[in-house]
Coordinates of C-alpha atoms in Angstrom, one line a residue:
M1 CA -122.4 73.3 244.3
S2 CA -126.5 72.8 244.4
I3 CA -128.5 75.8 246.6
E4 CA -128.7 72.6 249.3
K5 CA -125.4 72.6 249.8
I6 CA -125.1 76.1 250.2
V7 CA -127.5 77.2 252.9
S8 CA -125.8 74.0 254.5
L9 CA -122.3 75.6 254.3
C10 CA -124.3 79.2 255.2
K11 CA -126.3 76.8 258.6
R12 CA -122.4 75.2 259.8
R13 CA -119.8 78.6 259.8
G14 CA -122.8 81.0 260.9
F15 CA -123.7 83.0 259.0
V16 CA -127.5 82.1 258.2
F17 CA -129.8 79.8 260.5
Q18 CA -133.9 79.3 259.2
S19 CA -135.2 81.8 261.9
S20 CA -137.3 79.5 264.7
E21 CA -135.4 76.8 263.6
I22 CA -136.2 74.9 267.4
Y23 CA -139.4 75.2 267.2
G24 CA -140.0 74.0 263.5
G25 CA -138.6 77.1 261.4
Y26 CA -140.3 79.9 259.9
G27 CA -141.3 79.6 256.3
A28 CA -139.3 82.2 253.9
V29 CA -137.5 84.1 257.1
Y30 CA -133.7 83.8 258.1
D31 CA -132.1 84.8 260.6
Y32 CA -128.1 86.9 260.6
G33 CA -125.6 84.5 262.7
P34 CA -122.3 86.0 263.5
L35 CA -120.7 85.9 260.2
G36 CA -123.7 86.6 258.6
I37 CA -123.9 90.2 260.1
E38 CA -120.4 90.7 259.9
L39 CA -120.5 90.6 256.2
K40 CA -124.5 92.1 256.1
N41 CA -123.0 94.7 258.1
K42 CA -119.9 94.7 255.8
I43 CA -121.6 95.6 252.8
S44 CA -124.8 97.8 254.3
Q45 CA -121.4 100.9 254.8
L46 CA -120.3 100.1 251.9
W47 CA -122.9 101.3 250.4
W48 CA -124.1 103.7 252.3
K49 CA -120.8 105.8 252.2
S50 CA -120.6 105.3 249.1
M51 CA -124.0 107.3 247.8
T52 CA -123.9 109.9 251.1
Q53 CA -120.4 110.3 251.7
L54 CA -119.1 109.8 248.4
H55 CA -121.8 112.5 246.9
D56 CA -122.8 115.6 248.2
N57 CA -126.2 115.7 246.3
I58 CA -126.8 112.5 248.4
V59 CA -128.6 112.2 251.3
G60 CA -130.0 109.7 254.3
L61 CA -133.2 109.2 254.9
D62 CA -134.8 106.2 258.4
S63 CA -138.0 105.9 257.6
G64 CA -141.1 103.9 259.4
I65 CA -141.7 100.8 258.1
L66 CA -145.4 101.9 260.1
M67 CA -146.7 103.7 257.5
H68 CA -150.3 105.4 257.1
P69 CA -152.5 103.9 254.7
E70 CA -153.9 106.1 252.7
I71 CA -150.7 106.2 251.5
W72 CA -150.3 102.6 250.3
K73 CA -153.6 103.4 248.4
A74 CA -152.6 106.6 247.0
S75 CA -149.2 104.0 245.7
G76 CA -151.4 101.6 244.1
H77 CA -150.5 99.1 247.0
V78 CA -153.9 98.0 247.6
D79 CA -155.7 98.1 244.4
A80 CA -152.5 96.2 242.7
F81 CA -150.1 94.7 244.8
N82 CA -151.2 91.4 244.4
D83 CA -150.0 88.2 242.3
P84 CA -152.3 85.2 241.4
L85 CA -152.8 82.8 243.0
V86 CA -154.7 78.8 242.5
D87 CA -154.9 76.5 244.8
C88 CA -154.9 72.8 244.4
K89 CA -158.2 71.3 246.1
Q90 CA -156.4 67.8 246.6
C91 CA -153.1 68.9 248.2
K92 CA -153.9 72.3 249.4
A93 CA -150.9 73.1 247.2
R94 CA -150.8 76.2 246.4
F95 CA -148.8 78.3 243.4
R96 CA -148.6 81.5 241.0
S97 CA -150.6 81.4 238.3
D98 CA -148.0 81.8 236.2
E99 CA -146.0 79.6 237.4
L100 CA -148.4 77.0 235.6
V101 CA -150.1 79.3 232.2
D102 CA -148.3 81.4 230.0
E103 CA -149.3 85.2 231.0
E104 CA -151.4 86.4 228.0
A105 CA -152.8 83.5 228.3
A106 CA -156.6 84.6 229.1
T107 CA -158.9 82.5 228.7
T108 CA -156.7 78.8 230.1
D109 CA -159.3 76.4 231.2
W110 CA -157.8 76.1 234.5
S111 CA -160.2 72.4 235.4
S112 CA -158.5 71.1 232.6
L113 CA -155.2 71.1 234.4
Q114 CA -152.6 69.0 236.5
C115 CA -151.7 70.3 239.5
P116 CA -147.6 69.7 239.5
R117 CA -147.1 68.9 243.2
C118 CA -149.7 65.7 243.4
G119 CA -151.1 65.0 239.7
T120 CA -154.0 65.6 239.8
R121 CA -156.6 66.4 236.8
G122 CA -159.0 68.9 237.9
S123 CA -159.0 69.9 240.8
L124 CA -157.0 73.7 240.6
T125 CA -159.0 76.4 241.4
E126 CA -159.3 79.5 239.1
P127 CA -157.1 82.2 240.1
R128 CA -157.8 84.5 242.5
Q129 CA -156.1 87.6 243.5
F130 CA -153.4 88.3 247.0
N131 CA -152.3 90.8 247.6
L132 CA -148.1 90.8 248.9
M133 CA -148.4 93.5 252.2
F134 CA -148.4 91.8 255.2
K135 CA -151.2 93.9 257.5
T136 CA -152.3 94.3 260.8
H137 CA -153.1 97.1 263.3
I138 CA -152.7 100.3 264.9
G139 CA -154.6 100.6 268.3
P140 CA -155.6 97.9 271.0
I141 CA -159.0 97.8 269.2
E142 CA -159.4 95.3 265.4
N143 CA -161.0 96.6 263.4
E144 CA -161.2 98.0 259.2
S145 CA -160.2 102.2 260.9
N146 CA -156.9 101.5 261.9
T147 CA -156.3 99.0 259.3
A148 CA -151.9 99.6 258.7
Y149 CA -149.5 97.6 257.1
L150 CA -145.6 96.0 257.5
R151 CA -144.1 98.9 254.5
P152 CA -143.2 96.3 251.0
E153 CA -141.0 98.5 250.0
T154 CA -138.5 102.0 251.5
A155 CA -138.7 103.9 248.6
Q156 CA -142.7 105.3 249.8
G157 CA -140.9 106.6 252.7
I158 CA -138.7 108.3 250.9
Y159 CA -141.7 110.1 248.0
V160 CA -143.3 110.9 250.4
N161 CA -140.3 112.8 253.0
Y162 CA -138.8 113.9 249.6
L163 CA -139.9 118.4 250.2
L164 CA -140.2 117.6 253.4
T165 CA -136.0 116.8 253.0
Q166 CA -134.4 119.1 250.2
N167 CA -135.9 121.7 252.0
A168 CA -134.1 121.0 255.8
M169 CA -131.5 120.3 253.4
R170 CA -131.8 123.2 250.8
L171 CA -131.2 120.5 247.5
K172 CA -131.6 121.8 244.5
I173 CA -132.8 118.8 241.3
P174 CA -131.1 116.8 240.4
F175 CA -130.2 115.0 244.0
G176 CA -131.1 111.6 246.0
I177 CA -132.5 110.4 249.1
A178 CA -130.8 106.5 250.7
Q179 CA -131.6 104.3 253.1
I180 CA -131.7 101.3 253.9
G181 CA -134.3 99.2 255.7
K182 CA -137.0 96.6 256.4
A183 CA -139.3 95.2 254.2
F184 CA -142.3 93.0 254.0
R185 CA -143.6 91.4 252.0
N186 CA -146.4 88.1 251.8
E187 CA -144.3 85.9 249.4
I188 CA -147.1 83.3 248.0
V189 CA -144.6 81.6 247.0
A190 CA -140.1 82.2 248.3
R191 CA -138.0 79.7 248.3
T192 CA -134.4 79.3 246.2
F193 CA -132.7 80.7 250.3
I194 CA -132.6 84.2 251.0
F195 CA -133.1 85.3 247.3
R196 CA -136.7 85.4 248.2
T197 CA -138.7 85.6 251.6
R198 CA -141.1 87.4 253.3
E199 CA -138.2 89.1 256.0
F200 CA -135.4 90.8 254.3
E201 CA -133.0 94.6 254.0
Q202 CA -133.5 96.7 251.4
M203 CA -130.7 99.4 250.5
E204 CA -132.7 101.5 248.0
M205 CA -131.8 105.7 246.5
Q206 CA -134.0 107.4 244.7
Y207 CA -132.3 110.7 242.5
F208 CA -134.3 112.8 241.3
V209 CA -133.9 114.8 238.0
K210 CA -135.6 117.1 235.8
P211 CA -137.2 116.8 233.4
K212 CA -135.7 115.8 229.7
N213 CA -132.5 115.2 231.8
D214 CA -132.9 111.5 232.8
D215 CA -130.4 110.2 229.9
K216 CA -127.8 112.4 231.4
S217 CA -128.6 111.1 235.0
M218 CA -128.2 107.2 233.3
E219 CA -124.6 107.7 232.1
Y220 CA -123.3 109.0 235.0
W221 CA -124.6 106.3 237.0
K222 CA -123.9 103.8 234.8
N223 CA -120.1 105.1 235.8
E224 CA -121.0 105.4 239.2
R225 CA -121.4 101.7 239.2
Y226 CA -118.3 100.4 237.8
N227 CA -117.0 103.1 240.6
F228 CA -118.4 100.9 243.6
Y229 CA -117.3 97.6 242.3
T230 CA -113.9 99.2 242.6
L231 CA -114.6 100.4 246.2
I232 CA -115.1 96.8 246.6
G233 CA -112.4 94.9 245.1
I234 CA -114.9 93.5 242.1
D235 CA -113.9 93.2 238.9
S236 CA -116.6 95.3 236.6
K237 CA -115.7 94.1 233.1
K238 CA -116.9 90.5 234.1

């Protein structure tokens, strides 16, 4: 079945709708319809149960979407959470440079390449770095001093609350912190229905272990993956 037929079926059956469709739609953002939200919630509930209720050493968290901008500087997201962007000066199309050439081809002559959309040769710009975080401002005045970002992942909320959570719940390593929440990425090229979107929900668990015990924990979680498949009724051997 083609992706177009899947999209059409999801819309007709009330699973997923294009966001703001009556006003022309909004790219790479989707609304979950009556059946879609029921399915989405059931998956979330099963995952939450398998993480926080079936494990004594895993607890839950719900951190804020807006976090102090210094967090994203310290994590490297401000400087390094980028995709290389190439524009076509003729048709104004935008591409990731790694979609056009091998990432290792550092000496690419961009002026000699042909635009994949309009076919014009020599119309592509040199790659420039494009940060994937959505930027906003906190407070009534927009300036650099009150810049903030919508989180591109939920993991940072877990990391900055690591010690507070450990102390509050009296946890000993190994232990995990799980979270379900919205994340946002200003994708250059967002495509393929809900598989790559600008606004999405993450289910994430960070598991903390002592040094040199990571192999043992990896083996443990391989077995837990099969247990989760059994919980949701999927044959793990397929």
